[in-house]
Amino acid sequence: MEMSSWDEWVELALSKLESMKVLRSLRPIHYSSYPFEIKPKIDHAFKVFDDIRQWDRASVEIEIAESTFNRWLQDVPSSGDDLTCDNADVEGESGSCSKQLRKLLLFSGNDYLGLSTHPMVAKAATKAVQEHGMGPRGSALICGYTTYHRLLESCLAESKNKEDCLLCPTGFSANMAFMTVVGYVGSLSDINKTHLKEEKQEIVQVFIYRHCDMAHLNVLLSNCMMKKKVVVTDSLFSMDGDFAPMVQLSKLRKKHNFLLVVDDAHGTLVCGKSGGGVPEEFGCSDDVDICIGTLSKAVGCHGGFIACSKKWKQLIQSRGRAFIFSTSTPVPMIAAAHAAVVVAKKETWRRKAIWNRVQDFRSLTGIPITSHIISLIVGTEHQALQASRHMLKCGFHITAIRPPTVPPNLCRLRITLSAAHTRNDIRKLTSALSQCISLRESGYFYTNATPKL
């Protein structure tokens, strides 16, 4: 994007903050040893594997108490207290719970690559907690930012093809921090730069374009008289599992000179040749100005981030309230996330495996799904709950998605695939689904399911 537009406006905002002496800095607390050193030594620190192992299966094979299972079948509200063991339920010196447990295959999680149970991820977290405990507890601007955080930010910036990166406690807080700041930049005028108290305040207008409808977006942009335009989109939509039209968005960006912000929560590490996400998959990483992501899905850990330019980072860390007023993510979690990102780059079979499972589901059902998120609309809330209970009886953890998450008559089963699933898992899944849902071979995948129960 040309220097005459958003770059200039960001510089104006930074100049204002500097004149007010409220620019904030990140000053990392130094730790003498990392769980794994920065490249090129990193190759010697990580042990990687070339196919699925038993620890990967631990990310999709789960157990729930029989009481939880029965309450779920009867749709009885639960506060989670049925997971606890009374003294009478504890066996021997091992302290194990004697309550009956039910094994389930998880098809509703977000650990898309199965990295949460990887031994290198566990080793990184363990080493960090043994050496540093939880690390300094405070917001990043006070004392919570360490050399561990900096290392992960650099790794994520490289993965997203961006100049820098800012870690946030969650993906939600990353979005909130950015939206606060972009609103601040939008409120500044380039008139009277030296008279900050007399700045003209511009009104922020919000328009919502129809889902993936680029013609509608083009009309809205063409009719919008505001100079500072921002388009925000998911890269891969979490409910329908379809991709944003990234190539068309890139073309519109060039035409209308807007700031393109992409939330790549469900695409990070899963999409793209090197795991750079959906923008990399569609060859338009350079056209994405701000890439927001999470460490809580394919990374298999916890947290969020904003990949951006250094100027945007300085602005967000100085003005983004959700970042400023949140305690920094603990060091062991940051160490684990860094290990997961590196492992994901090296164990390329994981990306191939999850896309093989997508192909398996497609070939077994005839449903033209396009991603690892599968949305099967069954109609009413009652029908969705019936289908979910049937899948539970068959040994699958799949929840019904219902209002207010989706409209009343678009209740669905939302299924997510993982690199830790096998072709046999998919075969069993589709067999169980066919007993409760009629799957037609034509039409869009998220509207072609009708209930049989």
Tab-separated table of C-alpha atoms in Angstrom:
chain	number	residue	atom	x	y	z
A	1	MET	CA	0.000	0.000	0.000
A	2	GLU	CA	1.252	3.482	-0.863
A	3	MET	CA	2.833	5.633	1.785
A	4	SER	CA	0.183	8.314	1.120
A	5	SER	CA	-2.614	6.412	2.844
A	6	TRP	CA	-2.654	4.073	5.844
A	7	ASP	CA	1.070	4.286	6.544
A	8	GLU	CA	0.751	8.055	6.802
A	9	TRP	CA	-2.267	7.813	9.082
A	10	VAL	CA	-0.480	5.381	11.383
A	11	GLU	CA	2.513	7.744	11.504
A	12	LEU	CA	0.163	10.591	12.375
A	13	ALA	CA	-1.284	8.555	15.237
A	14	LEU	CA	2.192	7.666	16.499
A	15	SER	CA	3.254	11.307	16.291
A	16	LYS	CA	0.283	12.317	18.385
A	17	LEU	CA	1.029	9.698	21.030
A	18	GLU	CA	4.687	10.713	21.066
A	19	SER	CA	3.796	14.372	21.540
A	20	MET	CA	1.590	13.355	24.456
A	21	LYS	CA	4.432	11.175	25.790
A	22	VAL	CA	2.218	8.074	25.882
A	23	LEU	CA	4.066	5.813	23.460
A	24	ARG	CA	4.619	2.543	25.280
A	25	SER	CA	7.592	0.171	25.030
A	26	LEU	CA	8.118	-3.547	25.448
A	27	ARG	CA	11.276	-4.222	27.429
A	28	PRO	CA	11.883	-7.980	27.606
A	29	ILE	CA	13.087	-9.582	30.806
A	30	HIS	CA	16.070	-11.688	29.816
A	31	TYR	CA	16.357	-15.388	30.514
A	32	SER	CA	19.756	-16.928	29.936
A	33	SER	CA	18.395	-20.093	28.335
A	34	TYR	CA	15.503	-20.829	26.010
A	35	PRO	CA	13.871	-24.207	25.728
A	36	PHE	CA	15.314	-24.264	22.202
A	37	GLU	CA	17.760	-21.848	20.675
A	38	ILE	CA	17.156	-19.591	17.703
A	39	LYS	CA	18.186	-20.934	14.288
A	40	PRO	CA	20.395	-22.553	13.103
A	41	LYS	CA	20.850	-24.510	16.350
A	42	ILE	CA	17.142	-25.256	16.386
A	43	ASP	CA	17.611	-28.314	14.132
A	44	HIS	CA	19.591	-30.041	16.887
A	45	ALA	CA	17.106	-29.209	19.616
A	46	PHE	CA	13.927	-30.664	18.150
A	47	LYS	CA	13.137	-34.315	17.699
A	48	VAL	CA	10.556	-34.690	14.955
A	49	PHE	CA	8.656	-37.658	13.556
A	50	ASP	CA	7.463	-38.700	10.118
A	51	ASP	CA	4.037	-40.166	10.862
A	52	ILE	CA	1.273	-40.457	13.454
A	53	ARG	CA	2.248	-41.782	16.904
A	54	GLN	CA	0.305	-42.887	19.964
A	55	TRP	CA	0.683	-39.512	21.661
A	56	ASP	CA	-1.060	-37.923	18.679
A	57	ARG	CA	-4.048	-40.177	19.275
A	58	ALA	CA	-4.286	-38.789	22.801
A	59	SER	CA	-5.466	-35.511	21.258
A	60	VAL	CA	-8.589	-37.167	19.768
A	61	GLU	CA	-9.247	-40.130	22.094
A	62	ILE	CA	-10.976	-38.894	25.254
A	63	GLU	CA	-12.978	-40.217	28.214
A	64	ILE	CA	-15.971	-38.820	30.063
A	65	ALA	CA	-17.650	-40.057	33.241
A	66	GLU	CA	-20.654	-42.333	32.745
A	67	SER	CA	-22.730	-39.816	34.704
A	68	THR	CA	-21.691	-37.076	32.274
A	69	PHE	CA	-22.585	-39.357	29.368
A	70	ASN	CA	-26.066	-40.028	30.758
A	71	ARG	CA	-26.761	-36.370	31.527
A	72	TRP	CA	-25.689	-35.461	28.011
A	73	LEU	CA	-28.016	-38.056	26.482
A	74	GLN	CA	-30.910	-36.689	28.502
A	75	ASP	CA	-29.876	-33.071	27.820
A	76	VAL	CA	-29.740	-32.409	31.580
A	77	PRO	CA	-27.950	-29.138	32.448
A	78	SER	CA	-24.619	-29.681	34.195
A	79	SER	CA	-22.199	-27.404	36.036
A	80	GLY	CA	-19.387	-29.924	35.611
A	81	ASP	CA	-19.595	-31.279	39.150
A	82	ASP	CA	-20.098	-34.840	37.870
A	83	LEU	CA	-16.415	-34.859	36.874
A	84	THR	CA	-15.231	-34.785	40.488
A	85	CYS	CA	-14.419	-37.850	42.571
A	86	ASP	CA	-15.560	-38.218	46.159
A	87	ASN	CA	-13.278	-39.898	48.676
A	88	ALA	CA	-15.307	-43.075	48.252
A	89	ASP	CA	-14.469	-43.089	44.522
A	90	VAL	CA	-10.681	-42.974	44.983
A	91	GLU	CA	-8.840	-46.294	44.688
A	92	GLY	CA	-5.707	-47.275	46.615
A	93	GLU	CA	-2.406	-45.422	46.781
A	94	SER	CA	-2.579	-44.420	43.101
A	95	GLY	CA	-5.437	-42.058	43.857
A	96	SER	CA	-7.185	-42.972	40.603
A	97	CYS	CA	-10.912	-42.438	40.263
A	98	SER	CA	-13.021	-45.590	40.184
A	99	LYS	CA	-15.984	-43.955	38.466
A	100	GLN	CA	-17.018	-45.632	35.224
A	101	LEU	CA	-15.654	-43.854	32.172
A	102	ARG	CA	-16.872	-43.799	28.596
A	103	LYS	CA	-14.380	-43.577	25.705
A	104	LEU	CA	-15.196	-41.182	22.861
A	105	LEU	CA	-13.547	-40.132	19.625
A	106	LEU	CA	-13.265	-36.346	19.518
A	107	PHE	CA	-14.576	-34.692	16.344
A	108	SER	CA	-15.356	-31.284	17.808
A	109	GLY	CA	-11.992	-29.858	18.899
A	110	ASN	CA	-9.720	-27.227	17.382
A	111	ASP	CA	-6.388	-29.032	17.813
A	112	TYR	CA	-6.210	-29.495	14.041
A	113	LEU	CA	-2.654	-30.852	13.860
A	114	GLY	CA	-2.645	-32.820	17.118
A	115	LEU	CA	0.226	-30.731	18.489
A	116	SER	CA	-1.156	-30.367	22.025
A	117	THR	CA	0.180	-33.825	22.926
A	118	HIS	CA	3.473	-33.683	21.017
A	119	PRO	CA	6.451	-34.628	23.256
A	120	MET	CA	8.520	-31.636	22.087
A	121	VAL	CA	5.707	-29.263	23.049
A	122	ALA	CA	5.452	-30.904	26.460
A	123	LYS	CA	9.243	-30.838	26.850
A	124	ALA	CA	9.413	-27.120	26.091
A	125	ALA	CA	6.709	-26.305	28.644
A	126	THR	CA	8.275	-28.593	31.261
A	127	LYS	CA	11.765	-27.143	30.832
A	128	ALA	CA	10.438	-23.596	31.071
A	129	VAL	CA	8.371	-24.256	34.188
A	130	GLN	CA	11.274	-26.043	35.905
A	131	GLU	CA	13.650	-23.153	35.216
A	132	HIS	CA	11.351	-20.146	35.524
A	133	GLY	CA	8.061	-21.257	37.067
A	134	MET	CA	5.241	-19.292	35.432
A	135	GLY	CA	7.582	-16.402	34.706
A	136	PRO	CA	6.995	-12.788	35.768
A	137	ARG	CA	3.304	-12.085	36.402
A	138	GLY	CA	2.207	-8.734	35.055
A	139	SER	CA	1.062	-7.062	31.877
A	140	ALA	CA	3.497	-7.098	28.969
A	141	LEU	CA	4.182	-3.369	29.344
A	142	ILE	CA	5.148	-3.734	32.999
A	143	CYS	CA	7.069	-6.962	33.562
A	144	GLY	CA	5.301	-9.794	31.732
A	145	TYR	CA	7.248	-9.614	28.462
A	146	THR	CA	10.321	-11.842	28.221
A	147	THR	CA	12.837	-13.095	25.704
A	148	TYR	CA	10.575	-16.135	25.310
A	149	HIS	CA	7.746	-13.885	24.125
A	150	ARG	CA	10.068	-12.084	21.722
A	151	LEU	CA	11.282	-15.367	20.235
A	152	LEU	CA	7.729	-16.553	19.554
A	153	GLU	CA	6.745	-13.188	18.060
A	154	SER	CA	9.673	-13.376	15.626
A	155	CYS	CA	8.736	-16.924	14.669
A	156	LEU	CA	5.096	-15.992	14.005
A	157	ALA	CA	6.037	-12.857	12.060
A	158	GLU	CA	8.201	-14.954	9.765
A	159	SER	CA	5.439	-17.525	9.323
A	160	LYS	CA	2.919	-14.825	8.394
A	161	ASN	CA	5.377	-12.934	6.164
A	162	LYS	CA	5.066	-9.797	8.271
A	163	GLU	CA	7.605	-7.369	9.711
A	164	ASP	CA	6.657	-7.997	13.338
A	165	CYS	CA	4.112	-9.536	15.678
A	166	LEU	CA	2.435	-8.755	18.998
A	167	LEU	CA	1.336	-11.522	21.369
A	168	CYS	CA	-1.996	-11.202	23.182
A	169	PRO	CA	-3.572	-13.361	25.912
A	170	THR	CA	-6.265	-14.731	23.559
A	171	GLY	CA	-7.357	-14.476	19.940
A	172	PHE	CA	-10.401	-12.512	21.103
A	173	SER	CA	-8.260	-9.968	22.947
A	174	ALA	CA	-6.051	-9.652	19.844
A	175	ASN	CA	-9.108	-8.717	17.787
A	176	MET	CA	-10.370	-6.321	20.445
A	177	ALA	CA	-6.983	-4.632	20.812
A	178	PHE	CA	-6.695	-4.068	17.078
A	179	MET	CA	-10.276	-2.834	16.610
A	180	THR	CA	-9.794	-0.289	19.409
A	181	VAL	CA	-6.680	1.041	17.706
A	182	VAL	CA	-8.059	1.151	14.169
A	183	GLY	CA	-10.987	3.149	15.549
A	184	TYR	CA	-8.496	5.530	17.134
A	185	VAL	CA	-6.609	5.982	13.855
A	186	GLY	CA	-9.911	6.484	12.040
A	187	SER	CA	-10.863	9.261	14.429
A	188	LEU	CA	-7.757	11.324	13.667
A	189	SER	CA	-7.759	14.019	11.015
A	190	ASP	CA	-4.751	15.030	8.946
A	191	ILE	CA	-5.826	18.649	9.449
A	192	ASN	CA	-4.289	20.749	12.225
A	193	LYS	CA	-1.563	18.241	13.032
A	194	THR	CA	0.092	20.766	15.345
A	195	HIS	CA	-3.135	21.594	17.162
A	196	LEU	CA	-4.128	18.237	18.582
A	197	LYS	CA	-6.906	19.580	20.784
A	198	GLU	CA	-8.611	21.090	17.752
A	199	GLU	CA	-8.607	17.936	15.644
A	200	LYS	CA	-11.711	17.284	13.628
A	201	GLN	CA	-13.272	13.995	14.709
A	202	GLU	CA	-14.539	11.766	11.922
A	203	ILE	CA	-17.485	9.443	12.474
A	204	VAL	CA	-16.750	5.726	12.205
A	205	GLN	CA	-19.301	3.944	10.023
A	206	VAL	CA	-19.743	0.180	9.964
A	207	PHE	CA	-21.131	-1.742	6.992
A	208	ILE	CA	-21.676	-5.497	6.842
A	209	TYR	CA	-21.434	-7.068	3.397
A	210	ARG	CA	-23.189	-10.282	2.486
A	211	HIS	CA	-21.240	-13.460	3.163
A	212	CYS	CA	-18.367	-13.727	0.650
A	213	ASP	CA	-20.284	-11.450	-1.764
A	214	MET	CA	-17.569	-9.386	-3.432
A	215	ALA	CA	-20.006	-7.558	-5.706
A	216	HIS	CA	-21.878	-6.290	-2.647
A	217	LEU	CA	-18.603	-5.306	-0.954
A	218	ASN	CA	-17.520	-3.448	-4.084
A	219	VAL	CA	-20.782	-1.462	-4.100
A	220	LEU	CA	-20.403	-0.559	-0.418
A	221	LEU	CA	-16.812	0.557	-0.935
A	222	SER	CA	-17.686	2.548	-4.054
A	223	ASN	CA	-20.468	4.399	-2.234
A	224	CYS	CA	-18.462	5.031	0.929
A	225	MET	CA	-17.096	8.558	1.083
A	226	MET	CA	-14.800	7.914	4.045
A	227	LYS	CA	-11.088	8.119	3.185
A	228	LYS	CA	-9.972	5.579	5.756
A	229	LYS	CA	-11.513	2.287	4.744
A	230	VAL	CA	-10.949	-1.036	6.518
A	231	VAL	CA	-12.194	-4.479	5.463
A	232	VAL	CA	-12.173	-7.191	8.129
A	233	THR	CA	-12.793	-10.853	7.345
A	234	ASP	CA	-12.227	-14.354	8.608
A	235	SER	CA	-9.981	-16.370	6.303
A	236	LEU	CA	-11.784	-19.644	7.008
A	237	PHE	CA	-15.247	-19.352	8.478
A	238	SER	CA	-15.706	-21.341	11.672
A	239	MET	CA	-19.334	-22.381	11.222
A	240	ASP	CA	-19.662	-23.167	7.507
A	241	GLY	CA	-16.033	-24.154	6.887
A	242	ASP	CA	-15.763	-22.142	3.675
A	243	PHE	CA	-12.899	-19.854	2.646
A	244	ALA	CA	-13.055	-16.111	2.168
A	245	PRO	CA	-12.498	-15.125	-1.494
A	246	MET	CA	-8.940	-13.980	-0.813
A	247	VAL	CA	-7.947	-13.343	-4.445
A	248	GLN	CA	-10.985	-11.119	-5.058
A	249	LEU	CA	-10.379	-9.299	-1.771
A	250	SER	CA	-6.814	-8.597	-2.886
A	251	LYS	CA	-8.076	-7.125	-6.151
A	252	LEU	CA	-10.602	-4.938	-4.357
A	253	ARG	CA	-7.883	-3.764	-1.979
A	254	LYS	CA	-5.859	-2.462	-4.912
A	255	LYS	CA	-8.926	-0.793	-6.377
A	256	HIS	CA	-10.219	0.899	-3.217
A	257	ASN	CA	-6.980	1.249	-1.210
A	258	PHE	CA	-8.453	-0.137	2.013
A	259	LEU	CA	-6.684	-1.761	4.948
A	260	LEU	CA	-7.206	-5.535	4.711
A	261	VAL	CA	-7.460	-7.299	8.081
A	262	VAL	CA	-7.705	-11.086	8.138
A	263	ASP	CA	-8.463	-13.296	11.132
A	264	ASP	CA	-6.653	-16.521	10.226
A	265	ALA	CA	-7.640	-18.413	13.381
A	266	HIS	CA	-8.658	-21.622	11.599
A	267	GLY	CA	-6.058	-21.489	8.832
A	268	THR	CA	-2.815	-20.875	10.723
A	269	LEU	CA	-0.395	-23.832	10.344
A	270	VAL	CA	-3.084	-25.846	8.502
A	271	CYS	CA	-3.166	-24.008	5.170
A	272	GLY	CA	-0.328	-22.969	2.892
A	273	LYS	CA	2.765	-24.868	1.810
A	274	SER	CA	4.722	-23.853	4.923
A	275	GLY	CA	1.720	-23.441	7.232
A	276	GLY	CA	1.520	-19.678	6.748
A	277	GLY	CA	-2.264	-19.872	6.621
A	278	VAL	CA	-5.022	-19.079	4.151
A	279	PRO	CA	-3.314	-15.973	2.672
A	280	GLU	CA	-0.289	-18.124	1.813
A	281	GLU	CA	-2.572	-20.827	0.393
A	282	PHE	CA	-4.069	-18.314	-2.058
A	283	GLY	CA	-0.801	-16.512	-2.769
A	284	CYS	CA	-1.821	-13.154	-1.366
A	285	SER	CA	0.089	-12.787	1.920
A	286	ASP	CA	1.562	-9.468	0.761
A	287	ASP	CA	-1.931	-8.020	0.286
A	288	VAL	CA	-2.945	-8.716	3.892
A	289	ASP	CA	-2.015	-5.718	6.040
A	290	ILE	CA	-2.946	-7.156	9.434
A	291	CYS	CA	-3.131	-10.877	10.185
A	292	ILE	CA	-4.743	-11.846	13.479
A	293	GLY	CA	-4.351	-15.382	14.773
A	294	THR	CA	-4.608	-17.713	17.716
A	295	LEU	CA	-2.309	-20.133	19.508
A	296	SER	CA	-5.331	-22.058	20.779
A	297	LYS	CA	-6.235	-24.058	17.680
A	298	ALA	CA	-3.698	-25.690	15.338
A	299	VAL	CA	-0.820	-24.543	17.571
A	300	GLY	CA	-2.416	-26.616	20.330
A	301	CYS	CA	-1.648	-24.162	23.144
A	302	HIS	CA	-3.253	-20.911	24.298
A	303	GLY	CA	-3.067	-17.245	23.319
A	304	GLY	CA	-3.423	-14.901	20.352
A	305	PHE	CA	-1.311	-12.660	18.153
A	306	ILE	CA	-1.340	-9.809	15.649
A	307	ALA	CA	1.148	-10.057	12.767
A	308	CYS	CA	1.744	-6.598	11.329
A	309	SER	CA	4.316	-3.873	10.642
A	310	LYS	CA	6.523	-2.477	13.400
A	311	LYS	CA	4.592	0.803	13.331
A	312	TRP	CA	1.256	-0.935	13.761
A	313	LYS	CA	2.732	-2.992	16.594
A	314	GLN	CA	3.963	0.106	18.417
A	315	LEU	CA	0.562	1.716	17.987
A	316	ILE	CA	-1.356	-1.331	19.252
A	317	GLN	CA	0.916	-1.841	22.263
A	318	SER	CA	0.438	1.830	23.132
A	319	ARG	CA	-3.301	2.084	22.571
A	320	GLY	CA	-4.891	-1.393	22.482
A	321	ARG	CA	-6.701	-1.639	25.809
A	322	ALA	CA	-7.293	-5.413	25.578
A	323	PHE	CA	-3.516	-5.834	25.300
A	324	ILE	CA	-2.443	-3.133	27.751
A	325	PHE	CA	-4.681	-4.191	30.631
A	326	SER	CA	-4.225	-7.971	30.365
A	327	THR	CA	-1.663	-10.076	32.181
A	328	SER	CA	0.909	-11.539	29.809
A	329	THR	CA	0.737	-15.221	28.853
A	330	PRO	CA	2.856	-17.409	31.202
A	331	VAL	CA	6.344	-18.331	29.987
A	332	PRO	CA	5.742	-22.132	29.864
A	333	MET	CA	2.782	-21.625	27.516
A	334	ILE	CA	4.858	-19.332	25.292
A	335	ALA	CA	7.675	-21.896	25.215
A	336	ALA	CA	5.205	-24.645	24.296
A	337	ALA	CA	3.657	-22.532	21.527
A	338	HIS	CA	7.063	-21.768	20.045
A	339	ALA	CA	7.898	-25.478	20.037
A	340	ALA	CA	4.567	-26.271	18.370
A	341	VAL	CA	5.103	-23.736	15.573
A	342	VAL	CA	8.568	-25.128	14.841
A	343	VAL	CA	7.370	-28.744	14.951
A	344	ALA	CA	4.507	-27.912	12.582
A	345	LYS	CA	6.975	-26.505	10.059
A	346	LYS	CA	9.186	-29.566	10.266
A	347	GLU	CA	6.567	-32.305	10.444
A	348	THR	CA	4.957	-31.475	7.106
A	349	TRP	CA	3.109	-34.814	7.145
A	350	ARG	CA	0.632	-33.262	9.598
A	351	ARG	CA	-0.710	-30.803	7.025
A	352	LYS	CA	-0.855	-33.568	4.427
A	353	ALA	CA	-2.671	-35.840	6.896
A	354	ILE	CA	-5.457	-33.398	7.720
A	355	TRP	CA	-6.090	-32.678	4.034
A	356	ASN	CA	-6.109	-36.422	3.367
A	357	ARG	CA	-8.857	-36.724	5.982
A	358	VAL	CA	-10.799	-33.981	4.181
A	359	GLN	CA	-10.493	-36.010	0.978
A	360	ASP	CA	-11.534	-39.196	2.811
A	361	PHE	CA	-14.728	-37.563	4.100
A	362	ARG	CA	-15.460	-36.139	0.664
A	363	SER	CA	-15.019	-39.480	-1.106
A	364	LEU	CA	-16.985	-41.478	1.493
A	365	THR	CA	-19.977	-39.128	1.568
A	366	GLY	CA	-19.978	-37.382	-1.792
A	367	ILE	CA	-20.232	-34.052	0.045
A	368	PRO	CA	-17.910	-31.465	-1.574
A	369	ILE	CA	-16.384	-30.112	1.623
A	370	THR	CA	-13.484	-27.720	1.136
A	371	SER	CA	-11.859	-27.695	4.580
A	372	HIS	CA	-11.386	-29.504	7.881
A	373	ILE	CA	-14.495	-27.787	9.277
A	374	ILE	CA	-17.674	-29.610	8.254
A	375	SER	CA	-21.081	-28.106	8.875
A	376	LEU	CA	-24.106	-30.387	8.466
A	377	ILE	CA	-27.343	-28.459	8.852
A	378	VAL	CA	-30.181	-30.654	10.103
A	379	GLY	CA	-32.847	-28.021	10.801
A	380	THR	CA	-34.441	-27.404	14.185
A	381	GLU	CA	-32.772	-27.451	17.580
A	382	HIS	CA	-34.632	-30.679	18.458
A	383	GLN	CA	-33.360	-32.396	15.300
A	384	ALA	CA	-29.776	-31.267	15.938
A	385	LEU	CA	-29.884	-32.520	19.530
A	386	GLN	CA	-31.285	-35.864	18.377
A	387	ALA	CA	-28.467	-36.243	15.859
A	388	SER	CA	-25.856	-35.268	18.450
A	389	ARG	CA	-27.234	-37.824	20.934
A	390	HIS	CA	-27.117	-40.526	18.254
A	391	MET	CA	-23.469	-39.739	17.524
A	392	LEU	CA	-22.727	-39.783	21.260
A	393	LYS	CA	-24.209	-43.276	21.553
A	394	CYS	CA	-22.003	-44.331	18.634
A	395	GLY	CA	-18.917	-43.090	20.504
A	396	PHE	CA	-18.353	-39.679	18.898
A	397	HIS	CA	-17.971	-36.354	20.708
A	398	ILE	CA	-19.885	-34.045	18.347
A	399	THR	CA	-22.017	-31.246	19.761
A	400	ALA	CA	-25.147	-29.695	18.324
A	401	ILE	CA	-24.737	-26.058	17.322
A	402	ARG	CA	-27.918	-24.132	18.049
A	403	PRO	CA	-29.215	-20.611	18.792
A	404	PRO	CA	-27.903	-18.073	19.550
A	405	THR	CA	-24.783	-19.286	17.693
A	406	VAL	CA	-26.830	-20.015	14.549
A	407	PRO	CA	-30.378	-19.077	13.399
A	408	PRO	CA	-33.235	-21.260	14.768
A	409	ASN	CA	-33.809	-23.343	11.636
A	410	LEU	CA	-30.119	-23.706	10.739
A	411	CYS	CA	-29.079	-25.859	13.687
A	412	ARG	CA	-26.301	-28.243	12.793
A	413	LEU	CA	-23.661	-30.769	13.632
A	414	ARG	CA	-20.265	-29.139	13.398
A	415	ILE	CA	-17.491	-31.640	12.761
A	416	THR	CA	-13.779	-30.859	12.821
A	417	LEU	CA	-11.045	-33.072	11.421
A	418	SER	CA	-7.525	-33.521	12.775
A	419	ALA	CA	-4.212	-34.837	11.526
A	420	ALA	CA	-4.487	-37.281	14.437
A	421	HIS	CA	-7.574	-38.907	12.908
A	422	THR	CA	-7.146	-41.933	10.664
A	423	ARG	CA	-9.010	-43.013	7.537
A	424	ASN	CA	-10.680	-45.703	9.632
A	425	ASP	CA	-11.922	-43.014	12.046
A	426	ILE	CA	-13.521	-41.192	9.118
A	427	ARG	CA	-15.074	-44.418	7.856
A	428	LYS	CA	-16.671	-45.076	11.259
A	429	LEU	CA	-17.781	-41.442	11.508
A	430	THR	CA	-19.523	-41.398	8.133
A	431	SER	CA	-21.189	-44.721	8.849
A	432	ALA	CA	-22.664	-43.373	12.094
A	433	LEU	CA	-23.717	-40.131	10.389
A	434	SER	CA	-25.562	-42.024	7.664
A	435	GLN	CA	-27.766	-43.582	10.330
A	436	CYS	CA	-29.074	-40.234	11.574
A	437	ILE	CA	-28.716	-37.879	8.604
A	438	SER	CA	-29.649	-38.298	4.942
A	439	LEU	CA	-26.782	-36.911	2.892
A	440	ARG	CA	-27.607	-35.958	-0.671
A	441	GLU	CA	-24.917	-35.885	-3.303
A	442	SER	CA	-25.923	-32.551	-4.836
A	443	GLY	CA	-25.992	-28.969	-3.580
A	444	TYR	CA	-23.749	-27.093	-1.187
A	445	PHE	CA	-22.323	-29.198	1.596
A	446	TYR	CA	-23.683	-27.059	4.387
A	447	THR	CA	-27.299	-27.256	3.164
A	448	ASN	CA	-27.591	-30.848	2.002
A	449	ALA	CA	-28.284	-32.733	5.219
A	450	THR	CA	-31.761	-33.771	6.350
A	451	PRO	CA	-32.606	-35.598	9.577
A	452	LYS	CA	-33.587	-39.259	9.544
A	453	LEU	CA	-34.334	-39.631	13.245
